[in-house]
PDB file of C-alpha atoms in Angstrom:
ATOM      1  CA  MET A 272       4.074   1.789  21.604  1.00 85.00           C
ATOM      2  CA  LEU A 273       1.010  -0.403  21.807  1.00 92.00           C
ATOM      3  CA  ILE A 274       0.634  -2.736  24.749  1.00 92.00           C
ATOM      4  CA  TYR A 275      -1.805  -5.576  24.197  1.00 94.00           C
ATOM      5  CA  GLU A 276      -3.241  -5.454  27.711  1.00 92.00           C
ATOM      6  CA  GLY A 277      -3.987  -1.730  27.398  1.00 93.00           C
ATOM      7  CA  LEU A 278      -6.118  -1.980  24.261  1.00 96.00           C
ATOM      8  CA  TYR A 279      -9.913  -2.091  24.128  1.00 97.00           C
ATOM      9  CA  GLU A 280     -12.524  -2.035  21.393  1.00 97.00           C
ATOM     10  CA  GLY A 281     -13.527   1.459  20.260  1.00 97.00           C
ATOM     11  CA  GLN A 282     -10.379   3.057  21.695  1.00 97.00           C
ATOM     12  CA  LYS A 283      -9.081   6.005  19.693  1.00 97.00           C
ATOM     13  CA  LEU A 284      -5.309   6.090  19.367  1.00 97.00           C
ATOM     14  CA  LYS A 285      -3.131   9.207  19.182  1.00 97.00           C
ATOM     15  CA  SER A 286      -3.172  10.651  15.649  1.00 97.00           C
ATOM     16  CA  LEU A 287      -0.197  11.427  13.436  1.00 98.00           C
ATOM     17  CA  ILE A 288      -0.191  14.730  11.550  1.00 98.00           C
ATOM     18  CA  LYS A 289       2.095  14.684   8.522  1.00 98.00           C
ATOM     19  CA  PRO A 290       3.791  17.808   7.135  1.00 98.00           C
ATOM     20  CA  ALA A 291       2.003  19.130   4.026  1.00 98.00           C
ATOM     21  CA  VAL A 292       2.643  17.109   0.868  1.00 98.00           C
ATOM     22  CA  THR A 293       5.044  18.855  -1.528  1.00 98.00           C
ATOM     23  CA  LYS A 294       5.698  18.541  -5.260  1.00 97.00           C
ATOM     24  CA  VAL A 295       9.295  17.561  -4.521  1.00 98.00           C
ATOM     25  CA  GLN A 296       7.982  14.768  -2.339  1.00 98.00           C
ATOM     26  CA  LEU A 297       5.905  13.443  -5.244  1.00 98.00           C
ATOM     27  CA  VAL A 298       9.009  13.411  -7.460  1.00 98.00           C
ATOM     28  CA  LYS A 299      10.922  11.567  -4.737  1.00 98.00           C
ATOM     29  CA  TYR A 300       8.082   9.102  -4.292  1.00 98.00           C
ATOM     30  CA  ALA A 301       7.874   8.511  -8.045  1.00 97.00           C
ATOM     31  CA  GLY A 302      11.585   7.670  -8.062  1.00 96.00           C
ATOM     32  CA  ALA A 303      11.465   5.480  -4.972  1.00 97.00           C
ATOM     33  CA  SER A 304       8.316   3.573  -5.924  1.00 96.00           C
ATOM     34  CA  GLY A 305       8.959   3.357  -9.657  1.00 93.00           C
ATOM     35  CA  ASP A 306       5.511   4.807 -10.408  1.00 91.00           C
ATOM     36  CA  PHE A 307       6.335   7.413 -13.033  1.00 92.00           C
ATOM     37  CA  ASN A 308       2.784   8.231 -14.109  1.00 90.00           C
ATOM     38  CA  PRO A 309       3.178  11.925 -15.110  1.00 93.00           C
ATOM     39  CA  LEU A 310      -0.139  12.674 -13.397  1.00 92.00           C
ATOM     40  CA  HIS A 311       1.876  12.866 -10.171  1.00 95.00           C
ATOM     41  CA  THR A 312       4.802  14.980 -11.327  1.00 96.00           C
ATOM     42  CA  ASP A 313       4.001  16.900 -14.515  1.00 96.00           C
ATOM     43  CA  VAL A 314       1.619  19.842 -14.015  1.00 95.00           C
ATOM     44  CA  ALA A 315       1.160  20.427 -17.767  1.00 96.00           C
ATOM     45  CA  PHE A 316       0.214  16.781 -18.282  1.00 93.00           C
ATOM     46  CA  ALA A 317      -2.205  16.825 -15.337  1.00 93.00           C
ATOM     47  CA  LYS A 318      -3.947  19.929 -16.695  1.00 94.00           C
ATOM     48  CA  GLU A 319      -4.147  18.363 -20.140  1.00 93.00           C
ATOM     49  CA  ILE A 320      -6.236  15.531 -18.738  1.00 87.00           C
ATOM     50  CA  GLY A 321      -8.525  17.905 -16.884  1.00 89.00           C
ATOM     51  CA  MET A 322      -6.982  18.085 -13.419  1.00 90.00           C
ATOM     52  CA  GLN A 323      -6.177  21.333 -11.579  1.00 92.00           C
ATOM     53  CA  GLY A 324      -2.609  20.165 -11.155  1.00 95.00           C
ATOM     54  CA  VAL A 325      -0.647  17.120 -10.034  1.00 97.00           C
ATOM     55  CA  ILE A 326      -2.137  14.722  -7.505  1.00 96.00           C
ATOM     56  CA  ALA A 327      -0.320  12.537  -4.989  1.00 97.00           C
ATOM     57  CA  HIS A 328       0.181   8.820  -5.510  1.00 96.00           C
ATOM     58  CA  GLY A 329      -2.512   6.968  -3.573  1.00 95.00           C
ATOM     59  CA  MET A 330       0.274   4.725  -2.325  1.00 97.00           C
ATOM     60  CA  LEU A 331       2.042   7.708  -0.746  1.00 98.00           C
ATOM     61  CA  VAL A 332      -0.999   8.155   1.483  1.00 98.00           C
ATOM     62  CA  MET A 333      -0.896   4.449   2.311  1.00 98.00           C
ATOM     63  CA  GLY A 334       2.776   5.047   3.082  1.00 98.00           C
ATOM     64  CA  PHE A 335       1.728   7.667   5.653  1.00 98.00           C
ATOM     65  CA  LEU A 336      -0.643   5.152   7.246  1.00 98.00           C
ATOM     66  CA  GLY A 337       2.185   2.610   7.192  1.00 98.00           C
ATOM     67  CA  GLU A 338       4.439   5.082   8.990  1.00 98.00           C
ATOM     68  CA  TYR A 339       1.711   5.658  11.573  1.00 98.00           C
ATOM     69  CA  VAL A 340       1.062   1.949  12.101  1.00 98.00           C
ATOM     70  CA  MET A 341       4.762   1.151  12.527  1.00 98.00           C
ATOM     71  CA  LYS A 342       5.110   4.009  15.035  1.00 97.00           C
ATOM     72  CA  LEU A 343       2.233   2.546  17.022  1.00 97.00           C
ATOM     73  CA  ALA A 344       3.567  -1.004  16.746  1.00 97.00           C
ATOM     74  CA  GLY A 345       7.216  -0.248  17.531  1.00 95.00           C
ATOM     75  CA  ASP A 346       8.853  -3.626  17.788  1.00 94.00           C
ATOM     76  CA  THR A 347       6.223  -5.152  20.045  1.00 95.00           C
ATOM     77  CA  ALA A 348       3.832  -6.032  17.213  1.00 97.00           C
ATOM     78  CA  MET A 349       4.208  -6.861  13.527  1.00 97.00           C
ATOM     79  CA  PRO A 350       1.696  -6.242  10.742  1.00 98.00           C
ATOM     80  CA  SER A 351       0.230  -9.404   9.227  1.00 98.00           C
ATOM     81  CA  ASN A 352      -2.336  -7.709   7.008  1.00 98.00           C
ATOM     82  CA  PHE A 353      -2.620  -4.091   5.892  1.00 98.00           C
ATOM     83  CA  ARG A 354      -5.182  -2.776   3.452  1.00 98.00           C
ATOM     84  CA  MET A 355      -6.524   0.504   2.255  1.00 98.00           C
ATOM     85  CA  ARG A 356      -9.260   1.874   0.045  1.00 97.00           C
ATOM     86  CA  PHE A 357      -8.475   5.089  -1.780  1.00 95.00           C
ATOM     87  CA  GLY A 358     -10.816   8.051  -1.357  1.00 93.00           C
ATOM     88  CA  ALA A 359     -10.535  11.723  -2.325  1.00 94.00           C
ATOM     89  CA  VAL A 360      -7.344  12.825  -4.076  1.00 94.00           C
ATOM     90  CA  THR A 361      -4.447  14.414  -2.198  1.00 97.00           C
ATOM     91  CA  ILE A 362      -2.696  17.395  -3.753  1.00 97.00           C
ATOM     92  CA  PRO A 363       0.460  19.329  -2.848  1.00 97.00           C
ATOM     93  CA  GLY A 364      -0.268  21.512   0.179  1.00 97.00           C
ATOM     94  CA  ASP A 365      -2.616  18.996   1.766  1.00 98.00           C
ATOM     95  CA  GLN A 366      -1.796  18.073   5.339  1.00 98.00           C
ATOM     96  CA  ILE A 367      -2.757  14.498   6.078  1.00 98.00           C
ATOM     97  CA  THR A 368      -3.845  13.330   9.510  1.00 98.00           C
ATOM     98  CA  CYS A 369      -3.701   9.615  10.260  1.00 98.00           C
ATOM     99  CA  SER A 370      -6.006   8.208  12.930  1.00 98.00           C
ATOM    100  CA  ALA A 371      -6.784   4.771  14.277  1.00 98.00           C
ATOM    101  CA  PHE A 372      -9.531   3.118  16.263  1.00 98.00           C
ATOM    102  CA  VAL A 373      -9.284  -0.288  17.868  1.00 98.00           C
ATOM    103  CA  ASN A 374     -11.691  -2.559  15.989  1.00 98.00           C
ATOM    104  CA  ASN A 375     -10.905  -5.843  17.724  1.00 97.00           C
ATOM    105  CA  VAL A 376      -8.500  -7.295  20.263  1.00 97.00           C
ATOM    106  CA  TYR A 377      -8.301 -11.059  20.002  1.00 97.00           C
ATOM    107  CA  GLU A 378      -6.367 -14.271  20.394  1.00 97.00           C
ATOM    108  CA  GLU A 379      -6.069 -16.905  17.713  1.00 96.00           C
ATOM    109  CA  LYS A 380      -4.064 -20.132  17.889  1.00 94.00           C
ATOM    110  CA  GLY A 381      -2.291 -18.848  20.979  1.00 95.00           C
ATOM    111  CA  GLN A 382      -1.224 -15.604  19.253  1.00 96.00           C
ATOM    112  CA  ARG A 383      -2.431 -12.150  20.263  1.00 97.00           C
ATOM    113  CA  PHE A 384      -3.731  -9.700  17.667  1.00 98.00           C
ATOM    114  CA  VAL A 385      -5.253  -6.261  17.379  1.00 98.00           C
ATOM    115  CA  ARG A 386      -7.207  -5.027  14.375  1.00 98.00           C
ATOM    116  CA  LEU A 387      -7.175  -1.264  13.859  1.00 98.00           C
ATOM    117  CA  ASP A 388      -9.462   0.809  11.647  1.00 98.00           C
ATOM    118  CA  LEU A 389      -7.375   3.453   9.917  1.00 98.00           C
ATOM    119  CA  ILE A 390      -8.337   6.789   8.411  1.00 98.00           C
ATOM    120  CA  ALA A 391      -6.270   9.340   6.508  1.00 98.00           C
ATOM    121  CA  GLU A 392      -7.958  12.744   6.183  1.00 98.00           C
ATOM    122  CA  LYS A 393      -6.880  16.023   4.601  1.00 96.00           C
ATOM    123  CA  GLU A 394      -9.631  17.918   6.434  1.00 90.00           C
ATOM    124  CA  PRO A 395     -12.064  16.593   9.013  1.00 88.00           C
ATOM    125  CA  GLU A 396     -14.517  14.347   7.126  1.00 87.00           C
ATOM    126  CA  GLN A 397     -12.428  14.561   3.911  1.00 94.00           C
ATOM    127  CA  VAL A 398     -11.144  11.025   3.754  1.00 96.00           C
ATOM    128  CA  VAL A 399      -8.295  10.331   1.334  1.00 96.00           C
ATOM    129  CA  GLY A 400      -7.880   6.763   2.477  1.00 96.00           C
ATOM    130  CA  SER A 401      -9.453   4.303   4.876  1.00 97.00           C
ATOM    131  CA  GLY A 402      -8.291   0.877   5.783  1.00 97.00           C
ATOM    132  CA  GLN A 403      -7.367  -1.698   8.363  1.00 98.00           C
ATOM    133  CA  VAL A 404      -4.277  -3.279   9.784  1.00 98.00           C
ATOM    134  CA  VAL A 405      -3.900  -6.465  11.780  1.00 98.00           C
ATOM    135  CA  LEU A 406      -0.959  -6.428  14.174  1.00 98.00           C
ATOM    136  CA  GLN A 407       0.387  -9.582  15.712  1.00 97.00           C
ATOM    137  CA  PHE A 408       2.035  -9.172  19.096  1.00 96.00           C
ATOM    138  CA  GLN A 409       5.408 -10.758  19.830  1.00 88.00           C
TER     139      GLN A 409
ATOM    140  CA  MET B  98     -14.594  -6.267 -23.330  1.00 56.00           C
ATOM    141  CA  ASP B  99     -15.073  -9.377 -21.282  1.00 71.00           C
ATOM    142  CA  LEU B 100     -12.650  -9.219 -18.372  1.00 84.00           C
ATOM    143  CA  GLU B 101     -13.631 -12.720 -17.290  1.00 85.00           C
ATOM    144  CA  ASN B 102     -11.105 -14.126 -19.797  1.00 87.00           C
ATOM    145  CA  LEU B 103      -8.299 -12.547 -17.787  1.00 90.00           C
ATOM    146  CA  ASN B 104      -9.104 -14.472 -14.614  1.00 92.00           C
ATOM    147  CA  GLY B 105      -6.194 -16.730 -13.714  1.00 92.00           C
ATOM    148  CA  LEU B 106      -3.807 -15.092 -16.158  1.00 92.00           C
ATOM    149  CA  THR B 107      -0.282 -15.459 -14.749  1.00 92.00           C
ATOM    150  CA  GLY B 108       2.874 -13.555 -15.644  1.00 90.00           C
ATOM    151  CA  SER B 109       6.359 -14.975 -15.827  1.00 89.00           C
ATOM    152  CA  GLU B 110       8.455 -15.067 -12.668  1.00 90.00           C
ATOM    153  CA  PHE B 111      10.885 -12.214 -12.139  1.00 92.00           C
ATOM    154  CA  ILE B 112      13.583 -11.584  -9.573  1.00 93.00           C
ATOM    155  CA  PHE B 113      13.826  -8.483  -7.395  1.00 94.00           C
ATOM    156  CA  GLU B 114      16.896  -7.740  -5.304  1.00 95.00           C
ATOM    157  CA  VAL B 115      16.225  -5.579  -2.270  1.00 97.00           C
ATOM    158  CA  GLU B 116      18.829  -2.885  -1.677  1.00 97.00           C
ATOM    159  CA  LYS B 117      19.423  -1.042   1.579  1.00 97.00           C
ATOM    160  CA  ARG B 118      19.690   2.209  -0.340  1.00 97.00           C
ATOM    161  CA  HIS B 119      16.320   1.624  -1.999  1.00 97.00           C
ATOM    162  CA  ILE B 120      14.675   1.031   1.380  1.00 98.00           C
ATOM    163  CA  ARG B 121      16.145   4.304   2.671  1.00 98.00           C
ATOM    164  CA  GLN B 122      15.072   6.181  -0.459  1.00 98.00           C
ATOM    165  CA  PHE B 123      11.527   4.814  -0.136  1.00 98.00           C
ATOM    166  CA  ALA B 124      11.272   5.709   3.577  1.00 98.00           C
ATOM    167  CA  GLU B 125      12.652   9.203   2.927  1.00 98.00           C
ATOM    168  CA  ALA B 126      10.129   9.882   0.153  1.00 98.00           C
ATOM    169  CA  ILE B 127       7.314   9.128   2.599  1.00 98.00           C
ATOM    170  CA  GLY B 128       9.064  11.264   5.211  1.00 98.00           C
ATOM    171  CA  ASP B 129       9.131   8.249   7.496  1.00 97.00           C
ATOM    172  CA  LEU B 130      12.275   8.424   9.589  1.00 91.00           C
ATOM    173  CA  ASN B 131      11.649   5.271  11.596  1.00 97.00           C
ATOM    174  CA  PRO B 132      15.150   4.008  12.521  1.00 98.00           C
ATOM    175  CA  LEU B 133      13.986   0.428  11.852  1.00 98.00           C
ATOM    176  CA  TYR B 134      14.431   1.207   8.145  1.00 98.00           C
ATOM    177  CA  VAL B 135      17.735   3.048   8.193  1.00 97.00           C
ATOM    178  CA  ASP B 136      19.692   2.577  11.424  1.00 97.00           C
ATOM    179  CA  GLU B 137      21.418  -0.813  11.463  1.00 97.00           C
ATOM    180  CA  GLU B 138      22.694  -0.430  15.015  1.00 97.00           C
ATOM    181  CA  TYR B 139      19.255   0.486  16.350  1.00 97.00           C
ATOM    182  CA  ALA B 140      17.398  -2.141  14.338  1.00 98.00           C
ATOM    183  CA  ALA B 141      19.783  -4.892  15.463  1.00 98.00           C
ATOM    184  CA  LYS B 142      18.749  -4.299  19.088  1.00 97.00           C
ATOM    185  CA  THR B 143      15.019  -4.592  18.381  1.00 97.00           C
ATOM    186  CA  SER B 144      12.987  -7.781  18.081  1.00 95.00           C
ATOM    187  CA  TYR B 145      13.443  -7.481  14.281  1.00 96.00           C
ATOM    188  CA  GLY B 146      17.177  -8.037  14.711  1.00 97.00           C
ATOM    189  CA  GLY B 147      18.082  -5.813  11.771  1.00 97.00           C
ATOM    190  CA  ILE B 148      16.825  -3.365   9.169  1.00 98.00           C
ATOM    191  CA  ILE B 149      13.430  -4.002   7.597  1.00 98.00           C
ATOM    192  CA  ALA B 150      11.552  -2.307   4.754  1.00 98.00           C
ATOM    193  CA  PRO B 151       8.466  -0.113   5.361  1.00 98.00           C
ATOM    194  CA  PRO B 152       5.165  -2.008   5.095  1.00 98.00           C
ATOM    195  CA  THR B 153       4.209  -0.463   1.724  1.00 98.00           C
ATOM    196  CA  PHE B 154       7.638  -1.136   0.167  1.00 98.00           C
ATOM    197  CA  PRO B 155       6.377  -4.156  -1.851  1.00 97.00           C
ATOM    198  CA  ILE B 156       4.535  -1.679  -4.106  1.00 96.00           C
ATOM    199  CA  ALA B 157       7.917  -0.672  -5.533  1.00 95.00           C
ATOM    200  CA  ILE B 158       8.525  -4.239  -6.652  1.00 92.00           C
ATOM    201  CA  GLY B 159       7.784  -4.985 -10.270  1.00 75.00           C
ATOM    202  CA  GLN B 160       6.885  -1.382 -11.100  1.00 69.00           C
ATOM    203  CA  ASP B 161       9.898  -0.460 -13.180  1.00 57.00           C
ATOM    204  CA  SER B 162      11.173  -3.869 -14.169  1.00 55.00           C
ATOM    205  CA  GLY B 163       8.859  -4.091 -17.143  1.00 54.00           C
ATOM    206  CA  GLU B 164       7.873  -7.492 -15.838  1.00 58.00           C
ATOM    207  CA  SER B 165       4.311  -6.588 -15.074  1.00 66.00           C
ATOM    208  CA  LEU B 166       1.579  -8.624 -16.598  1.00 78.00           C
ATOM    209  CA  ASP B 167       0.306  -7.324 -19.921  1.00 79.00           C
ATOM    210  CA  LEU B 168      -3.452  -7.370 -19.510  1.00 83.00           C
ATOM    211  CA  GLY B 169      -4.126  -5.635 -22.801  1.00 83.00           C
ATOM    212  CA  LEU B 170      -6.411  -3.176 -21.026  1.00 84.00           C
ATOM    213  CA  ASP B 171      -6.851   0.563 -21.513  1.00 83.00           C
ATOM    214  CA  GLN B 172      -4.618   2.237 -18.889  1.00 79.00           C
ATOM    215  CA  ARG B 173      -6.894   5.295 -18.815  1.00 78.00           C
ATOM    216  CA  ARG B 174      -9.773   3.161 -17.572  1.00 83.00           C
ATOM    217  CA  MET B 175      -7.798   1.524 -14.779  1.00 84.00           C
ATOM    218  CA  LEU B 176      -8.196   3.057 -11.344  1.00 87.00           C
ATOM    219  CA  HIS B 177      -6.356   1.831  -8.279  1.00 88.00           C
ATOM    220  CA  GLY B 178      -9.273   1.287  -5.910  1.00 93.00           C
ATOM    221  CA  GLU B 179      -7.780  -0.709  -3.066  1.00 96.00           C
ATOM    222  CA  GLN B 180      -4.450  -2.104  -1.953  1.00 97.00           C
ATOM    223  CA  GLU B 181      -3.726  -4.896   0.456  1.00 98.00           C
ATOM    224  CA  PHE B 182      -0.545  -6.525   1.751  1.00 98.00           C
ATOM    225  CA  ILE B 183      -0.552  -9.960   3.321  1.00 98.00           C
ATOM    226  CA  TYR B 184       2.700 -10.433   5.214  1.00 98.00           C
ATOM    227  CA  ASN B 185       4.416 -13.605   6.185  1.00 98.00           C
ATOM    228  CA  ARG B 186       7.611 -11.861   7.260  1.00 97.00           C
ATOM    229  CA  PRO B 187       9.156  -8.392   6.784  1.00 97.00           C
ATOM    230  CA  ILE B 188      11.280  -7.631   3.727  1.00 98.00           C
ATOM    231  CA  ARG B 189      14.956  -7.113   4.553  1.00 98.00           C
ATOM    232  CA  PRO B 190      17.958  -5.691   2.703  1.00 97.00           C
ATOM    233  CA  TRP B 191      19.690  -8.280   0.500  1.00 96.00           C
ATOM    234  CA  ASP B 192      16.485 -10.294   0.116  1.00 97.00           C
ATOM    235  CA  ILE B 193      16.234 -11.853  -3.305  1.00 97.00           C
ATOM    236  CA  LEU B 194      12.554 -12.092  -4.081  1.00 96.00           C
ATOM    237  CA  TYR B 195      11.006 -14.374  -6.667  1.00 96.00           C
ATOM    238  CA  CYS B 196       7.878 -12.611  -7.833  1.00 95.00           C
ATOM    239  CA  GLN B 197       4.926 -13.537  -9.940  1.00 93.00           C
ATOM    240  CA  MET B 198       1.828 -11.588 -10.881  1.00 93.00           C
ATOM    241  CA  LYS B 199      -1.555 -13.187 -11.302  1.00 94.00           C
ATOM    242  CA  VAL B 200      -5.112 -12.078 -11.929  1.00 94.00           C
ATOM    243  CA  SER B 201      -6.733 -13.702  -8.905  1.00 95.00           C
ATOM    244  CA  ASP B 202     -10.293 -12.468  -9.361  1.00 96.00           C
ATOM    245  CA  VAL B 203     -12.565 -10.634 -11.768  1.00 95.00           C
ATOM    246  CA  TYR B 204     -16.014  -9.482 -10.720  1.00 94.00           C
ATOM    247  CA  GLU B 205     -18.772  -6.986 -11.380  1.00 91.00           C
ATOM    248  CA  ARG B 206     -20.657  -4.784  -8.921  1.00 89.00           C
ATOM    249  CA  GLU B 207     -23.609  -2.524  -9.424  1.00 86.00           C
ATOM    250  CA  GLY B 208     -22.419   1.073  -9.059  1.00 79.00           C
ATOM    251  CA  ARG B 209     -24.363   4.324  -8.982  1.00 80.00           C
ATOM    252  CA  LYS B 210     -23.793   4.792 -12.701  1.00 78.00           C
ATOM    253  CA  GLY B 211     -24.342   1.216 -13.769  1.00 80.00           C
ATOM    254  CA  PRO B 212     -22.270  -1.940 -13.519  1.00 83.00           C
ATOM    255  CA  MET B 213     -18.607  -1.526 -12.587  1.00 87.00           C
ATOM    256  CA  GLN B 214     -15.897  -4.038 -13.324  1.00 92.00           C
ATOM    257  CA  PHE B 215     -13.168  -5.005 -10.904  1.00 94.00           C
ATOM    258  CA  LEU B 216      -9.907  -6.836 -11.309  1.00 94.00           C
ATOM    259  CA  VAL B 217      -7.798  -8.254  -8.484  1.00 95.00           C
ATOM    260  CA  LEU B 218      -4.097  -8.507  -9.232  1.00 93.00           C
ATOM    261  CA  ASP B 219      -1.825 -10.451  -6.855  1.00 95.00           C
ATOM    262  CA  THR B 220       1.945 -10.288  -6.806  1.00 95.00           C
ATOM    263  CA  GLU B 221       3.309 -13.161  -4.779  1.00 96.00           C
ATOM    264  CA  MET B 222       6.835 -12.733  -3.464  1.00 97.00           C
ATOM    265  CA  LYS B 223       8.886 -15.649  -2.185  1.00 98.00           C
ATOM    266  CA  ASP B 224      12.444 -15.872  -0.930  1.00 97.00           C
ATOM    267  CA  GLU B 225      15.219 -18.148  -2.190  1.00 95.00           C
ATOM    268  CA  SER B 226      14.024 -21.027  -0.039  1.00 96.00           C
ATOM    269  CA  GLY B 227      10.588 -20.786  -1.613  1.00 96.00           C
ATOM    270  CA  GLU B 228       9.059 -19.371   1.577  1.00 97.00           C
ATOM    271  CA  LEU B 229       6.291 -16.799   1.056  1.00 98.00           C
ATOM    272  CA  VAL B 230       7.348 -13.280   2.115  1.00 98.00           C
ATOM    273  CA  VAL B 231       4.408 -11.116   1.101  1.00 98.00           C
ATOM    274  CA  ILE B 232       1.458 -10.943  -1.251  1.00 97.00           C
ATOM    275  CA  SER B 233       0.668  -7.537  -2.718  1.00 97.00           C
ATOM    276  CA  ARG B 234      -2.992  -7.431  -3.756  1.00 96.00           C
ATOM    277  CA  THR B 235      -4.172  -4.609  -5.976  1.00 94.00           C
ATOM    278  CA  ASN B 236      -7.845  -4.023  -6.640  1.00 95.00           C
ATOM    279  CA  ILE B 237      -8.377  -2.227  -9.934  1.00 93.00           C
ATOM    280  CA  ILE B 238     -11.608  -0.564 -10.965  1.00 92.00           C
ATOM    281  CA  TYR B 239     -12.072  -0.832 -14.724  1.00 90.00           C
ATOM    282  CA  ARG B 240     -14.362   2.081 -15.438  1.00 83.00           C
ATOM    283  CA  PRO B 241     -16.147   3.118 -18.609  1.00 78.00           C
ATOM    284  CA  LEU B 242     -14.419   5.984 -20.410  1.00 70.00           C
ATOM    285  CA  ARG B 243     -16.159   9.294 -19.896  1.00 63.00           C
ATOM    286  CA  GLY B 244     -17.797  10.583 -23.085  1.00 53.00           C
ATOM    287  CA  SER B 245     -17.341   7.229 -24.748  1.00 47.00           C
ATOM    288  CA  HIS B 246     -21.019   6.314 -24.655  1.00 47.00           C
ATOM    289  CA  SER B 247     -22.240   5.604 -28.132  1.00 41.00           C
ATOM    290  CA  PRO B 248     -25.527   7.264 -29.135  1.00 42.00           C
ATOM    291  CA  VAL B 249     -28.498   4.989 -28.713  1.00 37.00           C
TER     292      VAL B 249
END
């Protein structure tokens, strides 16, 4: 769990390596999120529109980063802003690694915050998502 | 098509009821077994005081309700470029959320292959007391269709 006093700019935090994405997971995510675009679940459809096969929901990858952030934050800090830009596509079999670097540690109106730069990669340098989260400490 | 006309377009308000089972289903799909989302006894002892939803849960709101804003745009040209959540407080089971979608910005940027159009779609979610819970902000890239260039 993050401790405000122990954080410094440029610090790299311990990564999270997710198990490889599976097709079943994409079906589950479609059901849970309500995003039933067949591009994520129907191989025949995906091939029809020129893909090799199904691709993961971009929001699933953001979900991985969300999991990572909440693991780091525990119940000592709460996200106030969380954003992500989508990069390369994720396909079944891809193993996503989530990493974070401390961008800024600051106080505002008597509250303590940390801003983390986030990266989700399927291979080193193959970014599937990059973003930022602002955590407010209790 | 001139996207500028869509700026400010607002959908009708819809209601979303947050279910404990839905939160669990969402967390399980991600493979996120954080007890804050599923273990009432554990969550009650934390500073949250009870179960909360994962931070990306708001994306599930308004997806299947058919309440989304009809922009009259070509789905095939819409690409989810960025996503942002602005939180005021966590979502909890039994929350009744009053939601409204709005086109909050439309702009153009010069891309490598010419001008690209962008659309920012906000879904504002408030609780029964009218207090803001979260804003889900989706940045959509409206790209030209491949092969659709007319001969000069």
